[in-house]
PDB file of C-alpha atoms in Angstrom:
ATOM      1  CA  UNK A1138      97.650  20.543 -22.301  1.00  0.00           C
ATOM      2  CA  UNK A1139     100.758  19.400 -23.799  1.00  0.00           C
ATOM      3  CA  UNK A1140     104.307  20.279 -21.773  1.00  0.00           C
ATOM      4  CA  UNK A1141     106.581  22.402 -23.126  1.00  0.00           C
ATOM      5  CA  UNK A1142     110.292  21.558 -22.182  1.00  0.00           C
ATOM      6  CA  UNK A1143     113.277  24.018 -23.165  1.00  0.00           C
ATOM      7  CA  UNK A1144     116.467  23.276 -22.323  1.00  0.00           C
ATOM      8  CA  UNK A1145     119.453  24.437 -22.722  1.00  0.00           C
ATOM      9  CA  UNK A1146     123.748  22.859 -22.669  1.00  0.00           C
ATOM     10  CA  UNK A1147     126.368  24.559 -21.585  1.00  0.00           C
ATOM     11  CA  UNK A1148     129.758  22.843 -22.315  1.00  0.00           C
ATOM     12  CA  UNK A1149     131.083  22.138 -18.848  1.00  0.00           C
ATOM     13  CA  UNK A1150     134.436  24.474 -18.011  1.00  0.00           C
ATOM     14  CA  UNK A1151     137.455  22.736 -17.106  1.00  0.00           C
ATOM     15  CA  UNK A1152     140.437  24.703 -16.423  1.00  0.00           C
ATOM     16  CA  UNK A1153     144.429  23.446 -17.095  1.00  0.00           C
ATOM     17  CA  UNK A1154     146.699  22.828 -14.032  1.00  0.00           C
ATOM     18  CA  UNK A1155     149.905  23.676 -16.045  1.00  0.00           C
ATOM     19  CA  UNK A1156     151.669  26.072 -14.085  1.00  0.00           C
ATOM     20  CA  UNK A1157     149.193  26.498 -11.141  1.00  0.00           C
ATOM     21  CA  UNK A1158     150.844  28.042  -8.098  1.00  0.00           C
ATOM     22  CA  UNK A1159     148.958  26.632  -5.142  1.00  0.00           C
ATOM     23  CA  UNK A1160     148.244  28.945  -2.141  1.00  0.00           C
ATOM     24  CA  UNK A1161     147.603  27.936   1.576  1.00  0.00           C
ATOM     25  CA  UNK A1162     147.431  31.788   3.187  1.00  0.00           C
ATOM     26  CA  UNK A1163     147.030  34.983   0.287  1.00  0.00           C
ATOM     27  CA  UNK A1164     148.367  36.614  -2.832  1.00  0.00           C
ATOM     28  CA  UNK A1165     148.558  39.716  -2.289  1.00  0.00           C
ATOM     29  CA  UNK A1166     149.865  42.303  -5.625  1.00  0.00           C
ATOM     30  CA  UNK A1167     151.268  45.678  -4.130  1.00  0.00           C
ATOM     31  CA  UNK A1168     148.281  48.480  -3.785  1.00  0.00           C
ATOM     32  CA  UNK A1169     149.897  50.665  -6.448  1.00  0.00           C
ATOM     33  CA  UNK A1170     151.910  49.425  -9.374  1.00  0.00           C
ATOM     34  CA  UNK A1171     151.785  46.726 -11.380  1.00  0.00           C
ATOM     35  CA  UNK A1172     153.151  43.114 -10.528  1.00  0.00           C
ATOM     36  CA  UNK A1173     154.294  40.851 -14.181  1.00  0.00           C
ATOM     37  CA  UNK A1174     154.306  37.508 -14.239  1.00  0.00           C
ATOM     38  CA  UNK A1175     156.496  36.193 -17.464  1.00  0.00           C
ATOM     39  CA  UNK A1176     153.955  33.028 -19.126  1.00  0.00           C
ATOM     40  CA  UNK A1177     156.568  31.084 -20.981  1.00  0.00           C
ATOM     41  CA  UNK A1178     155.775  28.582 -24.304  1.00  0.00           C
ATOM     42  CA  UNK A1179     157.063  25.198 -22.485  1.00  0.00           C
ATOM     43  CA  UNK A1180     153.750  25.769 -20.222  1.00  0.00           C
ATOM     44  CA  UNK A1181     151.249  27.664 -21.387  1.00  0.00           C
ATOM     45  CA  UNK A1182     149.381  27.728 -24.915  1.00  0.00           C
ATOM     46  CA  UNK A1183     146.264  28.897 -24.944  1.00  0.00           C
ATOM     47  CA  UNK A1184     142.495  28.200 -23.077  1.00  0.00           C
ATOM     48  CA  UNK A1185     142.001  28.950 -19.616  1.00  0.00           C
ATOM     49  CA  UNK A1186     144.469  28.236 -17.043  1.00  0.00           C
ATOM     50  CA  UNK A1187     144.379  27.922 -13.050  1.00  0.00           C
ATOM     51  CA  UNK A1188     146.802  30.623 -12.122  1.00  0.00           C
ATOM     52  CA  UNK A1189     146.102  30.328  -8.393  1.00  0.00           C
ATOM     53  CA  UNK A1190     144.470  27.905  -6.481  1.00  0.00           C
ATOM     54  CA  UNK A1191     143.907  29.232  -2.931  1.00  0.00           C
ATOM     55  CA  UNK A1192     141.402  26.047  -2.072  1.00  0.00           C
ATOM     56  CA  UNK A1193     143.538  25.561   1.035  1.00  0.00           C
ATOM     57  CA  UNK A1194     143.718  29.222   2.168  1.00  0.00           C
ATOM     58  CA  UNK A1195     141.708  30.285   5.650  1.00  0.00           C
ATOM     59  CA  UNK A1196     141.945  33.633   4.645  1.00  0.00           C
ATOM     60  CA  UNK A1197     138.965  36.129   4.652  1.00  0.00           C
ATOM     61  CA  UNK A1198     140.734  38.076   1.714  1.00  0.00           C
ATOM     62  CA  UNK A1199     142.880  35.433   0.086  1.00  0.00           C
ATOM     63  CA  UNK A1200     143.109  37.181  -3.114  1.00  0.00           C
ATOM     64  CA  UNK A1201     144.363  41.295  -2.468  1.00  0.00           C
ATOM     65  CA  UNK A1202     144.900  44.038  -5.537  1.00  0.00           C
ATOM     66  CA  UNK A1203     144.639  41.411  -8.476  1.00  0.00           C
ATOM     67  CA  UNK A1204     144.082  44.356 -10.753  1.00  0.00           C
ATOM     68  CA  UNK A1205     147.572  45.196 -10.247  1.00  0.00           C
ATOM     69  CA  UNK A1206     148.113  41.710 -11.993  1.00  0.00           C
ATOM     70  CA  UNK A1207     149.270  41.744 -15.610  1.00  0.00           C
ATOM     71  CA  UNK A1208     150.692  39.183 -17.535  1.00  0.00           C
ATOM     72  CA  UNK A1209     153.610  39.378 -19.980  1.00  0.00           C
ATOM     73  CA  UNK A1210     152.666  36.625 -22.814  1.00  0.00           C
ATOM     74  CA  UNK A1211     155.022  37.785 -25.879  1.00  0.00           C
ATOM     75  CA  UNK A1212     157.035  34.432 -25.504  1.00  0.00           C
ATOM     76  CA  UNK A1213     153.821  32.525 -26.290  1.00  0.00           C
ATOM     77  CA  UNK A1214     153.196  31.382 -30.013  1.00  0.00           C
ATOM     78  CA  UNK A1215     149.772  30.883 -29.699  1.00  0.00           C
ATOM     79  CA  UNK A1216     148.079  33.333 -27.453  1.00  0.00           C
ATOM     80  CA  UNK A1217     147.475  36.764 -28.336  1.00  0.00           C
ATOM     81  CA  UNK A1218     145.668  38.583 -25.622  1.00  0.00           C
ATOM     82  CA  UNK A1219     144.504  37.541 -21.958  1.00  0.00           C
ATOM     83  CA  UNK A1220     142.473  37.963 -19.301  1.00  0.00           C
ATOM     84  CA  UNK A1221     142.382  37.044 -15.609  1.00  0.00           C
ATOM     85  CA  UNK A1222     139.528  36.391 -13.306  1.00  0.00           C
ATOM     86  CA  UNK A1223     139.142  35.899  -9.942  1.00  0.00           C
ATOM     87  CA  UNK A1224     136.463  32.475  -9.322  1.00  0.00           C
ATOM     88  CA  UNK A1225     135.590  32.909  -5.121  1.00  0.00           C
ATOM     89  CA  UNK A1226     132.445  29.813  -5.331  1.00  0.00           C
ATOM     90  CA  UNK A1227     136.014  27.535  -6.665  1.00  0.00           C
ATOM     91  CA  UNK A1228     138.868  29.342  -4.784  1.00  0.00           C
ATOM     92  CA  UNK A1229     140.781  29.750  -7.565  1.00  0.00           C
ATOM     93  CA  UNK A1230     142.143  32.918 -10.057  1.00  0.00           C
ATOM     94  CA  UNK A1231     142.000  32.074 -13.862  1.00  0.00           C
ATOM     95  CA  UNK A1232     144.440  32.872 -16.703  1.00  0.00           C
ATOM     96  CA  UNK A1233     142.518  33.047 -20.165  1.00  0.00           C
ATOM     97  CA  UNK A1234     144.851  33.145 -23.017  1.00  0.00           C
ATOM     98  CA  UNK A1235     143.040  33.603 -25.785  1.00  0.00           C
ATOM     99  CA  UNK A1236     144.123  32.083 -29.064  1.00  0.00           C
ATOM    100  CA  UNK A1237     145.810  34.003 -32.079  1.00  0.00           C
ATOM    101  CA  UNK A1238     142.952  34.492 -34.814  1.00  0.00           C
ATOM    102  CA  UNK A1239     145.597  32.995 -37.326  1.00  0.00           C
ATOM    103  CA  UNK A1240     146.043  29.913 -35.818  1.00  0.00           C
ATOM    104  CA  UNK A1241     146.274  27.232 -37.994  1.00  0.00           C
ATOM    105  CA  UNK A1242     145.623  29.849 -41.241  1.00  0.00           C
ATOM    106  CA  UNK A1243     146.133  27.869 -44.587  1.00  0.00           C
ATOM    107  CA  UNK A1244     147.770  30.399 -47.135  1.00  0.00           C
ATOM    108  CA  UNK A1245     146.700  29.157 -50.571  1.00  0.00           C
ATOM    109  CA  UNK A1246     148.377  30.119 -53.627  1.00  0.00           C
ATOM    110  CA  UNK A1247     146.211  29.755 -56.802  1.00  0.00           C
ATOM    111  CA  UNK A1248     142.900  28.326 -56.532  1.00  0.00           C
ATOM    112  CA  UNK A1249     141.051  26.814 -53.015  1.00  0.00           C
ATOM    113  CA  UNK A1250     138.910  24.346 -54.546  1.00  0.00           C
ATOM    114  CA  UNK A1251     135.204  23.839 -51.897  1.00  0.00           C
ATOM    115  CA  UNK A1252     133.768  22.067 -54.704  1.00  0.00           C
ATOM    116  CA  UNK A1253     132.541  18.776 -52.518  1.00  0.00           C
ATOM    117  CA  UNK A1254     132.256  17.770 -48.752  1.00  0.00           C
ATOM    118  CA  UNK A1255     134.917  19.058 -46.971  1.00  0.00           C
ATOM    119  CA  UNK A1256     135.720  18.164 -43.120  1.00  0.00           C
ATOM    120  CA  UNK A1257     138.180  20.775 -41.564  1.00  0.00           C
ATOM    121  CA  UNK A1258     138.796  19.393 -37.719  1.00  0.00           C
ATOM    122  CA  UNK A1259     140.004  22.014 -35.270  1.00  0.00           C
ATOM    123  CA  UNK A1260     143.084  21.322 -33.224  1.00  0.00           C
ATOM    124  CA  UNK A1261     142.324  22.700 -28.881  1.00  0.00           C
ATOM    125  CA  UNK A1262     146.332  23.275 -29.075  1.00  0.00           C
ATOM    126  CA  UNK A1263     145.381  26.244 -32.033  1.00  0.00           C
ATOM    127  CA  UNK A1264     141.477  27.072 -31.154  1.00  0.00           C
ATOM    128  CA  UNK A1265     141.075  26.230 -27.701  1.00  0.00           C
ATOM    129  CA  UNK A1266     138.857  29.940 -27.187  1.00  0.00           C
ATOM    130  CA  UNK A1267     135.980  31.572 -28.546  1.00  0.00           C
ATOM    131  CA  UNK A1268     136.837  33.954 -31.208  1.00  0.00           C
ATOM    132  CA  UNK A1269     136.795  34.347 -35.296  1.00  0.00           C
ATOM    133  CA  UNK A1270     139.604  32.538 -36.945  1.00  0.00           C
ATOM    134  CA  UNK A1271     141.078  32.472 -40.344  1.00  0.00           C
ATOM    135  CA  UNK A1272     140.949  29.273 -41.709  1.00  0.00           C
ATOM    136  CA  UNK A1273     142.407  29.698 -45.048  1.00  0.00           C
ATOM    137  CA  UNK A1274     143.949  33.123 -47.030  1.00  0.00           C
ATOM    138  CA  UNK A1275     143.155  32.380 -50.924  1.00  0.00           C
ATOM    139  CA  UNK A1276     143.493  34.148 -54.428  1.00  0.00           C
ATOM    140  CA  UNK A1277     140.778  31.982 -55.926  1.00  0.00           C
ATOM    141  CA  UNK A1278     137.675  29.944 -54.723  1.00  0.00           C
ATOM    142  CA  UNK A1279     135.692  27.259 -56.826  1.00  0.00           C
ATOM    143  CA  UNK A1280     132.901  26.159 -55.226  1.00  0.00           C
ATOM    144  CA  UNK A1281     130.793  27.264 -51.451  1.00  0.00           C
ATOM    145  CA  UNK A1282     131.940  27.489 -47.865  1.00  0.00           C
ATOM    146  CA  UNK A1283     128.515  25.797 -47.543  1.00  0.00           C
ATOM    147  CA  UNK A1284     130.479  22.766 -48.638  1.00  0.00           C
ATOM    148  CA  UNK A1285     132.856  22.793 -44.908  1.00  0.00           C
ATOM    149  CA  UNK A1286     131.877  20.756 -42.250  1.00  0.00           C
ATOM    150  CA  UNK A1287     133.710  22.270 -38.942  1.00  0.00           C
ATOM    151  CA  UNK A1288     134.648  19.518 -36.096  1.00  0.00           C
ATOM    152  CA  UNK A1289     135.275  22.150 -33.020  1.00  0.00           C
ATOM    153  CA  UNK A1290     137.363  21.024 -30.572  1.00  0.00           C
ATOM    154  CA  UNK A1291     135.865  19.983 -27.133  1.00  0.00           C
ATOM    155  CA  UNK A1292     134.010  22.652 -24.965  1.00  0.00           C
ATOM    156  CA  UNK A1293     133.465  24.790 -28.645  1.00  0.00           C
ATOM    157  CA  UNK A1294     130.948  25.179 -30.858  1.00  0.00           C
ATOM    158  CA  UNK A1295     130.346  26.748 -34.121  1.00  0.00           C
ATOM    159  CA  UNK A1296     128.238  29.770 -34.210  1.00  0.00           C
ATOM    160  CA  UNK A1297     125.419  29.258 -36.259  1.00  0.00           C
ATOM    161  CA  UNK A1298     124.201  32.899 -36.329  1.00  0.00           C
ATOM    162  CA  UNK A1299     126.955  33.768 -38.738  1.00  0.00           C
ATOM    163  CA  UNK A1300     125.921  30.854 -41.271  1.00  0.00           C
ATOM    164  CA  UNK A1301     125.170  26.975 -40.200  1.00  0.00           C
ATOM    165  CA  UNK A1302     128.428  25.700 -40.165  1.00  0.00           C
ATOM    166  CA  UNK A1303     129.927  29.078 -38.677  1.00  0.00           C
ATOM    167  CA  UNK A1304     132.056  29.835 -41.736  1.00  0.00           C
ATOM    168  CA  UNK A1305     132.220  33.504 -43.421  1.00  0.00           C
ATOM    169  CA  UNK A1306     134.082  34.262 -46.536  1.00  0.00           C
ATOM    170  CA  UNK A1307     134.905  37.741 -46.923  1.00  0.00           C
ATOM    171  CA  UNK A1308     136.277  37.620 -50.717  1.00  0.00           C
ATOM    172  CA  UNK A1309     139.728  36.818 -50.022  1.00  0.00           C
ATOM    173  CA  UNK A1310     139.786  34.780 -46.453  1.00  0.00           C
ATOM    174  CA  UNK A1311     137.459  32.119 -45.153  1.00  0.00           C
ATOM    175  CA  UNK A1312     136.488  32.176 -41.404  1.00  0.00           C
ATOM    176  CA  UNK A1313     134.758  30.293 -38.760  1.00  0.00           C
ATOM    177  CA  UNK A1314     133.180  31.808 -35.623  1.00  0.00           C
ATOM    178  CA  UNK A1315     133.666  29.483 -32.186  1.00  0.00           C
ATOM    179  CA  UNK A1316     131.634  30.385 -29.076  1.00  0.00           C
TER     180      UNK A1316
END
């Protein structure tokens, strides 16, 4: 009987350093009320950040209240929501600042010609989180999104359930889906 092997990859999930704040005893946000921390552009972008890293903390609770934690992000260009998690087997509290869905939009005036092979490569500064993006905003189109080859950036993929080279084009915009 022949052996049947699945398997499956999952991109492994590395986290930026920019900004960590490094904790040897707790954070602790107040039990009531909400504590802000201001992200500014000349650190952060977007992906996932380490926001705290209590690695060296002894503490049985080292991270208190974090849902009193919220993040102010309206001096960032690229980000345009977040979310923050709390990661106890690695000690540390993550920032996720998930990218603008126009990042990197290409506004065409006239006609967008797809009529050959046509490589688009994905910057991580613009696309560095899952999401639907808007690749290009066009009056016209010649020729087939089946014609785009997408290059995701490192730790993305395309999703193939929306079409095999995870663009869309919705009559007027053409769009790729990144898990």
């Amino acid at each position: 009987m022949p052996v049947l092997s699945v398997h499956r990859v999952t991109p492994y999930v590395s986290y930026l350093a920019d900004g960590t704040q490094y904790i040897e005893n707790e954070v602790v946000f107040p039990a009531s009320g909400t504590t802000t921390i201001y992200l500014s552009r000349e650190i952060f972008g977007c992906g996932s950040y380490v926001l705290f890293d209590y690695t060296a903390s002894s503490s049985a609770n080292p991270v208190q209240n974090l849902g009193n934690l919220a993040l102010d992000i309206s001096d960032l260009l690229l980000a345009g929501s977040y979310s923050i998690t709390n990661v106890p087997t690695q000690k540390v509290v993550i920032a996720t600042l998930n990218a603008n869905p126009s990042n990197g939009t290409q506004y065409v005036e006239g006609t967008l010609n797809l009529s050959g092979a046509t490589t688009i490569v994905l910057a991580p500064e613009l696309y560095a989180t899952p999401g639907t993006y808007v690749l290009f905003e066009y009056g016209s189109l010649v020729g087939s999104i089946t014609n785009i080859t997408i290059l995701p950036p490192g730790g993305r993929s395309v999703d193939t359930g929306v079409s095999p080279n995870g663009c869309a084009d919705t009559g007027t915009t053409i769009t790729v889906t990144l898990l």
